[in-house]
Amino acid sequence: MPSERTTSGLSIKPSQSFPVATGRLCQKGLNALEHVLHSERILEPLFKIGNDSQRWQQITWDQAFTDIADKIKSLQTAYGPDAIGVYGGGSLTNEVSYLLGKFTRVALRSKYIDYNGRYCMSSAAAASNQAFGLDRGMTMPLTEISNAKYIILAGTNIAECQPTMMPYLLEAKKKGAVIVTIDPRNTMTSKVADIHVRLQPGFDSVFINGLLHVMIEEKLVDQRFIGERTSGFEQVKEAVKSFTPARVEALTGVLEAVIRTVARGFAKAETGIVLTARGLEQQVNGVENTLNYINLTLLTGKIGRPGCGYGAVTGQANGQGGREHGQKADQLPGYRLIEDPAAREYVAKIWGIDPGELPGKGVSAYELLQKIDEGEIKALIVLGSNPLVSSPNNRMVERALQKLDLLVVVDMFETETARYAHYLLPGSSFAEAEGTMTNLEGRVFHRQKAMELPGNSKLDFHIICRLAEALGRGAYFQYADIEDVFRELTAATAGGKADYSGITYRRLQEEKGIFWPCPSPNHPGTPHLFERRFHHPDGKAKLFGIQPKMPAEPIDSDYPYVLTTGRLANHYLSGAQTRRTDALNKKAPVPVAEIHPWLAKRIGLGTDNQIRITSRRGSLCLEVKVTEGIQPRTVFVPFHWGDEHSINVLTNDALDPTSRMPEFKICAVQIECI
């Protein structure tokens, strides 16, 4: 892997002093300047002329803010404050995430805000809150991975999706750790594993119940830890009673010997870590799946001590920080709940408003888009996201966007979503905006500005503040600079679960990052969670007995195969940036479906055939790759494309009842040659 990449005389290379990425950059990082400097980048505010949806015209910033504010005021006069929605992103800085939440509640006085992180870590977040009383991506620093003797990686392909994490796993393996991967595909990550469990999507809790059954039956659990630090053991014991290894083998195809080997290995190991990701979380049973994986760490006492813990692996740049400060429908800064009277009173005081002015909670990201389709939301502001590509059943999303009286998109490019916008405002890239990010460890970093803004683009935080001013609420958005925003953010988080109040830009620069909670200027931060107590009032973690449930759309005779989606190493999220990066796009210019030779033979696939995949929502024609490395009844398709290559035309929009995560990973389909 090259260590440096030069574009237009500018170079990008990994920082040797950055404490997480071990002096490395993935291929997307090495090529990041290419989209920053891309010729298609939007550099002037644009608006649509009349009813011609294809024609843009330049407009001044002043006129854009005035026009947008006037339209918002008119719509709110006619339909009320909740007629306006806001859709944010998990790659925005903490400061911009915070401002977007404040803008929605204070400037718009609307309850409708959510963000694309709802499609990423929401099931893991809900499970962590239920089990531990606190949601932080990892309960320990990444460095603890190398101290683990047994590591379970479930529904995650770290080698391709988070490659700078791989050195931690390889170091653990070098020290003798056993690595288990659980995935329907053989991946670059499974190649370094000692055991690969090729599990059909939807069977995670069945498999884990088998592991828990063995641990309890063979008395391999940590009874002292369970008794002193958890509640709910009897419910787990009852739930897994019937899930003998023989029964689990019959249900999943995973050999009884493998089930016993993994259960005994993890339970008996001196230290161990469980890491989960979207494979098991992006399901209507995603929260329960995650709770069951957390059960593994709690029943064996492998949490709150060196070399142990649970972590949810994220792919978005600020997937953790993005959900802590107000982008989620039910949250205020510091991971406070918007319907908690004490939280409302505290944050309202910081913002200088009456608590009664704060709206209640809104709805999740996909439900927000449904509110547009139903006619309740008349205008939408999108910042840092491309929901037309990233949402399930995206023909509904396309229909909804066309119904809006006002769509404002702040972005670097004319994305698939922005094509339907009435105003497209040029925002800033990562290289031009100073701010802070919080990684999956819960470690807050300061990111310096590296470049000047091009053309007539503006910093995202300036756009938010100027629009608030145009709406007549500018008095609440007076900031000298982005550090001033951060100071207010830290004050707003004081006393919350995600307490940043002891963190300053100076400390972040000097200490190279600080783990929250950090409640005072002299506090060192909290790298390790739950060493002595969990975050529930009684200090104990909660165990949950899980009875596995069917997916929202089981396979049947009409739709006999399972479609699952995921990422490629070359691309990122909806591909708005990486599909414009030649070095990356050349490696994967179109999505390719992966199917097993058994399935290829069953449908009569020839050497030159493409396949048509059909779900209850639509059809898509794709190039195909035949590989032994996938579960036979499963087809895998990456999701980084829009238009005629968008797999989310097919995916199911059923939601987890707790996290409201769509079921991207399981969709019943037909497959045929064309």
XYZ file of C-alpha atoms in Angstrom:
674
model
C 0.000 0.000 0.000
C 1.485 3.393 -0.942
C 2.203 5.682 1.997
C 1.562 8.972 0.173
C -0.541 10.213 -2.718
C -0.079 13.488 -4.643
C -2.890 15.329 -6.481
C -2.517 18.705 -8.230
C 0.747 19.366 -6.401
C -0.797 18.615 -2.990
C 0.015 15.467 -1.070
C -1.852 13.425 1.486
C -0.140 10.983 3.814
C -0.836 9.326 7.169
C 0.159 11.030 10.385
C 2.708 9.070 12.358
C 1.610 10.757 15.581
C -2.125 10.029 15.251
C -2.777 7.515 18.042
C -5.384 5.302 16.355
C -4.571 4.515 12.719
C -1.069 3.149 13.469
C 0.571 5.381 10.869
C -1.559 4.088 8.018
C -4.260 5.302 5.621
C -6.725 3.150 3.717
C -7.012 3.586 -0.045
C -9.986 5.937 0.369
C -7.926 8.176 2.653
C -4.945 8.179 0.341
C -7.144 9.308 -2.550
C -9.297 11.767 -0.602
C -7.825 14.865 -2.248
C -9.143 13.767 -5.617
C -12.763 14.450 -4.714
C -11.860 17.606 -2.759
C -10.326 19.055 -5.926
C -12.769 17.468 -8.377
C -13.951 19.461 -11.387
C -17.602 18.587 -10.645
C -17.472 20.184 -7.219
C -20.198 22.792 -6.637
C -18.549 26.172 -5.988
C -21.496 28.614 -6.198
C -24.979 28.595 -4.647
C -27.477 27.278 -7.189
C -31.236 27.240 -7.557
C -33.691 25.723 -10.001
C -35.513 27.868 -12.535
C -39.254 27.333 -12.758
C -40.391 23.762 -13.274
C -37.321 22.726 -15.231
C -35.812 20.207 -12.818
C -32.578 19.912 -14.819
C -31.579 23.558 -15.069
C -29.554 25.320 -12.374
C -28.848 29.006 -12.087
C -26.357 30.793 -9.861
C -27.647 32.906 -7.014
C -25.888 35.053 -4.416
C -25.592 33.717 -0.893
C -27.610 36.632 0.471
C -30.436 36.005 -1.948
C -30.340 32.249 -1.314
C -30.639 32.707 2.453
C -33.444 35.242 2.035
C -35.402 33.114 -0.422
C -35.018 29.899 1.590
C -36.004 31.646 4.835
C -39.038 33.239 3.185
C -40.223 29.874 1.857
C -39.725 28.232 5.261
C -41.666 30.990 7.023
C -44.478 30.726 4.504
C -44.731 26.948 4.876
C -44.639 27.137 8.666
C -47.341 29.802 8.676
C -49.538 27.519 6.604
C -48.708 24.144 8.153
C -46.957 24.744 11.487
C -43.300 24.501 12.600
C -43.089 20.737 12.042
C -43.638 21.212 8.301
C -39.851 21.526 7.995
C -37.485 18.577 8.438
C -33.711 18.291 8.692
C -31.633 15.307 7.572
C -28.020 15.228 8.790
C -24.991 12.989 8.470
C -22.620 10.845 10.492
C -19.534 12.378 8.881
C -20.217 15.900 10.130
C -18.023 17.261 12.904
C -19.296 17.349 16.474
C -19.721 21.101 16.170
C -21.813 20.934 13.005
C -23.852 18.015 14.372
C -24.537 20.058 17.494
C -25.477 23.156 15.507
C -27.777 21.196 13.222
C -29.709 19.873 16.205
C -29.856 23.308 17.806
C -30.887 24.915 14.500
C -33.788 22.484 14.091
C -35.093 23.006 17.617
C -34.321 26.720 18.071
C -34.361 28.328 14.612
C -36.978 26.102 12.977
C -38.687 25.022 16.223
C -39.381 21.698 14.498
C -39.244 18.221 16.000
C -38.228 16.599 12.737
C -34.505 15.896 12.603
C -32.623 12.661 12.146
C -29.533 11.546 10.238
C -27.987 8.777 8.160
C -26.292 7.301 11.230
C -29.717 5.796 11.928
C -28.821 3.381 9.119
C -25.440 2.616 10.678
C -25.073 2.032 14.419
C -28.541 2.588 15.856
C -29.189 -1.073 16.723
C -25.864 -1.370 18.522
C -26.504 1.941 20.285
C -29.925 0.802 21.499
C -28.539 -2.537 22.661
C -25.674 -0.898 24.563
C -28.090 1.468 26.269
C -30.288 -1.460 27.294
C -27.458 -3.726 28.443
C -25.004 -1.232 29.918
C -27.065 1.922 30.407
C -24.621 3.754 28.126
C -23.808 3.755 24.431
C -20.207 4.212 23.394
C -19.003 2.347 20.330
C -16.305 0.459 22.218
C -16.052 -0.154 25.934
C -12.262 -0.108 25.695
C -9.509 1.427 23.538
C -8.537 -0.274 20.300
C -5.163 -1.112 21.811
C -6.874 -3.679 24.044
C -7.592 -5.831 20.978
C -3.976 -6.948 20.922
C -4.322 -8.134 24.539
C -7.327 -10.368 23.820
C -6.826 -14.120 23.652
C -10.112 -14.784 21.852
C -11.831 -12.395 19.428
C -15.261 -12.806 17.852
C -15.968 -10.642 14.783
C -19.645 -10.792 13.876
C -21.110 -9.251 10.733
C -18.010 -7.159 10.153
C -15.423 -7.155 7.366
C -12.745 -5.048 9.016
C -10.009 -5.771 6.464
C -11.981 -4.028 3.717
C -14.238 -1.631 5.596
C -11.948 -0.442 8.425
C -8.485 -1.559 7.237
C -6.534 0.669 9.643
C -7.976 -1.504 12.462
C -6.370 -4.640 11.054
C -2.942 -4.114 12.689
C -4.600 -4.518 16.089
C -6.088 -7.858 15.048
C -2.866 -9.019 13.447
C -0.928 -8.116 16.579
C -3.380 -10.143 18.660
C -3.010 -13.080 16.274
C 0.760 -12.774 16.480
C 0.435 -13.127 20.249
C -1.591 -16.310 19.825
C -5.176 -15.041 19.875
C -7.931 -17.120 18.294
C -10.049 -15.121 15.838
C -13.571 -16.190 14.860
C -15.471 -14.503 12.020
C -19.235 -14.871 11.604
C -20.354 -13.801 8.130
C -22.294 -15.281 5.182
C -19.276 -14.496 2.970
C -15.639 -15.491 2.990
C -13.950 -12.089 3.183
C -10.486 -10.624 3.500
C -11.135 -10.605 7.248
C -12.185 -14.258 7.397
C -8.909 -15.181 5.700
C -7.000 -14.238 8.855
C -9.484 -16.024 11.129
C -8.905 -19.381 12.783
C -12.599 -20.253 12.510
C -15.060 -18.885 9.970
C -18.767 -19.460 10.605
C -20.588 -18.945 7.299
C -23.987 -18.094 8.722
C -27.029 -17.262 6.633
C -28.334 -13.757 7.429
C -31.056 -13.847 10.062
C -29.675 -16.687 12.181
C -27.329 -14.801 14.520
C -29.394 -15.182 17.678
C -30.019 -18.864 16.937
C -26.271 -19.424 16.708
C -25.464 -17.351 19.796
C -28.135 -19.147 21.800
C -26.281 -22.329 20.913
C -23.033 -20.890 22.281
C -24.750 -19.673 25.447
C -26.414 -23.060 25.912
C -23.031 -24.798 25.880
C -21.487 -22.261 28.262
C -24.311 -22.634 30.789
C -24.714 -26.416 30.405
C -20.986 -27.004 30.851
C -20.701 -24.455 33.686
C -18.257 -22.289 31.776
C -19.858 -18.979 32.769
C -18.409 -16.605 35.378
C -20.932 -17.065 38.187
C -19.253 -14.540 40.462
C -19.357 -11.794 37.822
C -22.949 -12.698 36.919
C -24.058 -12.565 40.541
C -22.262 -9.370 41.490
C -22.464 -7.303 38.333
C -25.469 -8.397 36.252
C -29.188 -9.067 36.461
C -31.358 -11.273 34.255
C -29.344 -14.496 34.197
C -32.365 -16.729 34.746
C -34.072 -15.261 31.677
C -31.031 -16.102 29.554
C -30.832 -19.597 31.008
C -34.479 -20.239 30.164
C -34.222 -18.719 26.675
C -31.295 -20.905 25.565
C -32.427 -24.153 27.229
C -33.765 -25.697 24.020
C -30.938 -24.482 21.751
C -28.747 -27.553 21.958
C -25.813 -27.702 19.535
C -27.615 -30.463 17.646
C -30.724 -28.316 17.195
C -28.692 -25.255 16.209
C -26.838 -27.340 13.617
C -30.169 -28.449 12.184
C -31.401 -24.842 12.013
C -28.234 -23.143 10.732
C -26.051 -25.783 9.130
C -23.195 -24.845 11.473
C -21.663 -28.083 12.765
C -22.284 -29.030 16.387
C -18.535 -29.427 16.848
C -17.948 -25.841 15.689
C -20.586 -24.530 18.100
C -18.981 -26.331 21.037
C -15.475 -25.285 19.977
C -16.337 -21.576 19.789
C -18.356 -21.632 23.038
C -15.637 -23.399 24.997
C -12.858 -21.372 23.437
C -14.347 -17.988 24.242
C -15.528 -18.972 27.714
C -12.220 -20.527 28.764
C -9.977 -17.821 27.280
C -8.328 -15.581 29.841
C -9.405 -12.495 27.897
C -11.791 -11.913 25.028
C -13.486 -9.266 22.905
C -16.671 -9.304 20.818
C -16.967 -6.857 17.915
C -20.190 -6.524 15.917
C -21.221 -4.490 12.886
C -23.977 -4.006 10.362
C -24.279 -7.645 9.267
C -26.324 -8.536 12.326
C -27.506 -5.029 13.249
C -29.261 -3.972 10.021
C -32.178 -6.282 10.657
C -35.616 -5.963 12.211
C -34.153 -8.082 15.027
C -30.892 -6.136 15.079
C -31.145 -4.895 18.666
C -31.882 -8.374 19.989
C -29.061 -9.866 17.912
C -26.653 -7.341 19.393
C -27.912 -7.939 22.939
C -27.189 -11.632 22.492
C -23.610 -10.953 21.422
C -23.253 -8.685 24.452
C -24.521 -11.619 26.550
C -21.342 -13.476 25.552
C -19.155 -10.857 27.218
C -21.333 -10.552 30.320
C -21.820 -14.258 31.029
C -18.069 -14.820 30.828
C -17.086 -11.660 32.723
C -15.078 -10.388 29.774
C -15.717 -6.686 30.154
C -14.319 -3.857 32.267
C -10.832 -5.344 32.449
C -7.710 -5.457 30.212
C -8.026 -7.383 26.966
C -11.798 -7.593 27.301
C -14.875 -5.755 26.110
C -17.551 -5.223 23.511
C -17.431 -2.923 20.520
C -19.627 -1.891 17.598
C -17.471 -1.184 14.556
C -18.496 1.902 12.601
C -17.606 3.093 9.133
C -18.636 6.747 9.236
C -16.036 9.359 10.094
C -17.992 10.649 13.091
C -20.452 7.833 13.607
C -20.073 8.071 17.380
C -19.997 11.850 17.850
C -22.693 12.377 15.239
C -25.293 10.700 17.454
C -24.325 12.294 20.760
C -25.199 15.957 20.326
C -28.672 16.310 18.888
C -28.976 14.905 15.362
C -31.043 11.963 16.542
C -34.788 12.514 16.754
C -34.995 11.951 20.499
C -31.760 13.515 21.716
C -30.276 16.708 23.051
C -26.512 17.305 23.458
C -24.542 14.982 25.716
C -26.767 12.019 24.887
C -29.621 13.535 26.865
C -33.187 12.559 25.994
C -35.317 15.379 24.640
C -38.380 14.225 26.575
C -36.556 14.292 29.942
C -37.784 17.461 31.725
C -34.459 17.979 33.522
C -32.537 17.648 30.255
C -34.844 20.095 28.507
C -34.484 22.623 31.299
C -30.684 22.352 31.361
C -30.116 22.616 27.608
C -32.729 25.351 27.196
C -30.831 27.426 29.763
C -27.593 26.987 27.798
C -29.413 28.068 24.641
C -31.174 30.978 26.307
C -34.721 29.852 25.588
C -37.691 28.693 27.627
C -37.866 24.856 27.935
C -41.422 25.048 26.666
C -40.113 26.275 23.305
C -38.282 23.000 22.691
C -40.265 20.570 20.538
C -40.725 16.932 21.487
C -39.076 13.971 19.807
C -39.493 13.364 16.115
C -39.100 10.171 14.114
C -36.243 8.124 12.688
C -34.530 8.845 9.371
C -36.637 6.577 7.176
C -39.844 7.524 8.956
C -38.972 11.181 8.371
C -38.870 10.450 4.638
C -42.203 8.662 4.939
C -43.647 11.801 6.587
C -42.736 13.662 3.393
C -44.490 11.061 1.258
C -47.555 11.327 3.513
C -47.597 15.126 3.116
C -46.837 16.073 6.711
C -43.356 17.454 5.988
C -43.330 20.087 3.236
C -39.665 21.147 3.220
C -36.396 19.346 3.905
C -32.843 20.535 4.542
C -30.176 17.889 3.858
C -26.584 18.296 5.065
C -23.893 15.655 4.682
C -26.100 12.860 3.362
C -27.519 11.316 0.200
C -30.710 9.566 1.387
C -32.002 8.736 -2.070
C -29.151 6.234 -2.492
C -28.670 5.131 1.113
C -32.305 4.488 2.090
C -34.163 1.199 1.603
C -37.039 0.942 -0.865
C -35.677 4.099 -2.413
C -38.401 4.459 -5.010
C -40.560 5.656 -2.148
C -37.818 8.146 -1.250
C -37.644 9.393 -4.839
C -41.400 9.847 -4.875
C -41.287 11.698 -1.562
C -38.539 14.110 -2.644
C -40.577 15.110 -5.686
C -43.483 16.097 -3.417
C -41.482 18.648 -1.426
C -42.310 22.326 -1.765
C -38.727 23.070 -0.754
C -35.625 20.885 -0.773
C -32.329 22.473 0.257
C -29.173 20.362 -0.077
C -25.795 21.423 1.283
C -23.134 19.336 -0.427
C -19.965 19.354 -2.494
C -21.618 17.648 -5.472
C -24.915 17.315 -7.254
C -25.774 13.988 -5.656
C -28.737 11.835 -6.619
C -30.662 13.535 -3.813
C -29.523 17.014 -4.895
C -30.990 16.515 -8.371
C -34.397 17.030 -6.788
C -33.297 20.077 -4.774
C -34.605 23.586 -5.280
C -31.412 25.015 -3.756
C -27.960 23.420 -3.814
C -25.511 25.171 -1.504
C -21.762 24.490 -1.734
C -20.447 23.322 1.623
C -16.987 22.429 2.886
C -14.879 19.283 2.686
C -13.021 17.621 5.547
C -9.831 19.404 4.488
C -11.268 22.922 4.806
C -13.144 22.707 8.100
C -11.649 22.752 11.574
C -13.541 20.845 14.230
C -13.682 17.762 16.409
C -14.610 14.150 15.727
C -15.349 11.295 18.115
C -14.266 7.867 16.952
C -15.727 4.448 17.766
C -13.642 4.287 20.966
C -15.349 7.410 22.298
C -12.083 9.314 21.842
C -12.514 12.959 20.838
C -9.978 14.417 18.392
C -9.276 17.882 17.055
C -9.046 18.138 13.256
C -7.184 21.153 11.939
C -8.025 23.077 8.825
C -5.647 22.079 6.023
C -6.867 24.076 3.007
C -8.763 27.216 2.085
C -12.315 26.993 0.794
C -12.536 26.903 -3.010
C -14.682 29.233 -5.083
C -17.657 30.713 -3.292
C -18.300 27.743 -1.003
C -18.859 28.225 2.730
C -18.159 26.346 5.911
C -21.136 24.243 6.942
C -21.357 25.944 10.313
C -21.491 29.375 8.655
C -24.343 28.209 6.417
C -26.344 27.048 9.437
C -25.767 30.292 11.331
C -26.582 32.504 8.332
C -29.811 30.646 7.676
C -30.769 30.987 11.351
C -30.161 34.725 11.025
C -32.365 34.913 7.933
C -35.096 33.173 9.915
C -34.895 35.859 12.596
C -33.191 33.611 15.139
C -29.619 34.773 14.616
C -29.291 35.985 18.219
C -28.999 32.337 19.300
C -26.231 31.581 16.799
C -23.562 34.182 17.529
C -20.142 32.496 17.433
C -16.721 34.035 16.961
C -15.355 30.827 15.419
C -15.806 27.062 15.467
C -13.996 26.761 18.801
C -16.684 28.989 20.258
C -19.271 26.449 19.096
C -17.303 23.692 20.794
C -17.224 25.614 24.074
C -21.009 25.845 24.019
C -21.270 22.170 23.092
C -19.144 21.131 26.075
C -21.276 23.253 28.406
C -24.441 21.676 26.991
C -23.083 18.160 27.602
C -22.088 18.759 31.240
C -23.701 16.136 33.433
C -24.941 14.107 30.463
C -23.917 10.567 29.609
C -21.522 11.836 26.929
C -19.945 14.517 29.093
C -17.386 16.622 27.188
C -17.308 19.476 29.706
C -13.662 18.941 30.678
C -12.441 18.930 27.067
C -10.928 21.945 25.288
C -9.267 22.441 21.925
C -5.991 23.043 23.718
C -6.219 19.776 25.643
C -7.125 17.866 22.495
C -4.147 19.295 20.632
C -1.749 18.593 23.474
C -3.061 15.160 24.473
C -3.860 13.820 20.977
C -7.418 12.951 21.931
C -9.488 12.433 25.083
C -12.023 9.712 25.888
C -15.428 10.775 27.166
C -16.840 11.030 29.757
C -14.475 13.806 30.796
C -16.428 15.898 33.322
C -13.769 18.387 34.461
C -10.626 20.149 33.195
C -8.433 17.962 35.420
C -10.147 14.703 34.506
C -7.950 12.413 32.354
C -10.853 11.008 30.360
C -12.224 7.468 30.499
C -10.538 4.999 28.123
C -11.997 1.940 29.894
C -15.697 1.797 30.725
C -17.409 -0.318 33.372
C -14.369 -1.255 35.441
C -16.384 -1.051 38.651
C -20.001 -0.405 37.690
C -22.292 -0.124 34.726
C -24.437 2.925 33.994
C -27.785 1.626 35.200
C -28.924 3.039 38.561
C -28.095 -0.207 40.378
C -24.645 -0.331 38.768
C -25.380 -3.685 37.133
C -25.513 -4.719 33.487
C -28.716 -6.270 32.209
C -28.767 -9.682 30.560
C -31.530 -10.404 28.056
C -32.928 -13.805 27.172
C -33.446 -13.695 23.424
C -36.016 -15.796 21.609
C -34.929 -15.640 17.944
C -37.532 -14.200 15.604
C -38.102 -14.438 11.881
C -36.956 -11.640 9.577
C -39.601 -9.291 8.240
C -39.455 -11.011 4.858
C -38.582 -14.734 5.072
C -37.770 -16.619 1.897
C -40.584 -18.654 0.330
C -41.328 -20.496 -2.891
C -41.890 -17.242 -4.798
C -38.797 -15.473 -3.446
C -36.456 -18.328 -2.466
C -33.121 -16.535 -1.961
C -31.686 -14.010 0.483
C -30.259 -10.703 -0.732
C -27.775 -9.046 1.603
C -25.916 -5.789 0.995
C -22.614 -4.359 2.153
C -19.509 -2.354 1.430
C -16.458 -2.625 -0.781
C -12.953 -1.542 0.132
C -12.864 0.895 -2.801
C -16.013 2.871 -2.020
C -17.613 4.810 0.818
C -21.298 5.131 1.755
C -23.441 6.277 -1.199
C -20.356 6.700 -3.386
C -20.954 10.420 -4.001
C -17.254 11.086 -3.452
C -15.536 7.766 -4.250
C -17.377 7.262 -7.546
C -15.817 10.594 -8.573
C -12.348 9.373 -7.555
C -10.831 7.733 -10.635
C -8.262 5.649 -8.793
C -11.015 4.065 -6.702
C -13.789 3.904 -9.289
C -11.587 2.069 -11.796
C -11.335 -0.822 -9.331
C -15.101 -1.083 -8.962
C -16.952 0.944 -11.627
C -20.239 -0.955 -11.196
C -21.723 -3.208 -8.526
C -21.191 -6.933 -9.020
C -23.435 -9.557 -7.434
C -21.753 -12.501 -5.716
C -23.468 -15.890 -5.857
C -22.468 -19.450 -4.945
C -21.737 -22.089 -7.659
C -24.743 -24.102 -6.405
C -27.013 -21.163 -7.109
C -25.308 -20.419 -10.439
C -25.988 -23.991 -11.553
C -29.537 -23.880 -10.240
C -30.434 -20.842 -12.363
C -28.458 -22.071 -15.388
C -25.883 -19.289 -15.387
C -23.620 -19.223 -18.440
C -20.195 -17.634 -18.848
C -21.513 -14.347 -20.243
C -24.766 -14.037 -18.350
C -25.875 -11.238 -16.137
C -28.536 -11.847 -13.525
C -31.785 -10.132 -12.687
C -32.583 -9.858 -8.984
C -36.232 -9.198 -8.162
C -37.777 -8.394 -4.806
C -41.318 -7.385 -3.928
C -40.270 -3.771 -4.564
C -38.434 -3.903 -7.873
C -35.827 -5.509 -10.143
C -32.174 -4.847 -10.913
C -29.859 -6.301 -13.556
C -26.245 -6.839 -12.502
C -22.967 -8.362 -13.523
C -22.226 -11.470 -11.515
C -19.286 -13.158 -9.819
C -19.503 -16.854 -8.943
C -17.609 -17.697 -5.773
C -17.430 -20.522 -3.238
C -17.026 -17.831 -0.607
C -20.676 -17.139 0.084
C -23.538 -18.942 1.754
C -25.277 -20.908 -1.049
C -28.748 -19.349 -0.772
C -27.422 -15.816 -0.291
C -26.577 -13.191 -2.922
C -24.377 -10.236 -1.939
C -24.518 -6.835 -3.677
C -22.635 -3.652 -2.613
C -24.720 -0.511 -2.067
C -22.474 2.384 -3.189
C -24.355 3.225 -6.414
C -27.472 5.116 -7.400
C -29.844 5.180 -10.353
C -29.925 1.962 -12.410
C -27.277 0.405 -10.149
C -28.951 1.132 -6.829
C -29.525 -2.083 -4.874
C -31.714 -0.140 -2.454
C -34.444 -0.240 -5.080
C -34.925 -3.807 -3.814
C -34.265 -3.644 -0.077
C -36.965 -3.916 2.556
C -37.985 -0.860 4.586
C -39.177 -2.857 7.613
C -37.717 -1.309 10.796
C -36.393 -2.702 14.065
C -39.065 -1.806 16.646
C -36.525 -0.256 19.014
C -33.714 1.248 16.941
C -35.818 1.946 13.826
C -32.993 0.479 11.753
C -34.135 -0.768 8.322
C -33.582 -4.408 7.406
C -30.916 -3.876 4.748
C -29.286 -7.236 5.351
C -32.241 -9.532 4.635
C -34.495 -9.316 1.599
C -36.283 -12.206 -0.102
C -35.559 -12.261 -3.845
C -35.885 -14.156 -7.090
C -32.762 -14.599 -9.251
C -32.687 -15.382 -12.968
C -30.266 -15.250 -15.879
C -30.638 -12.629 -18.599
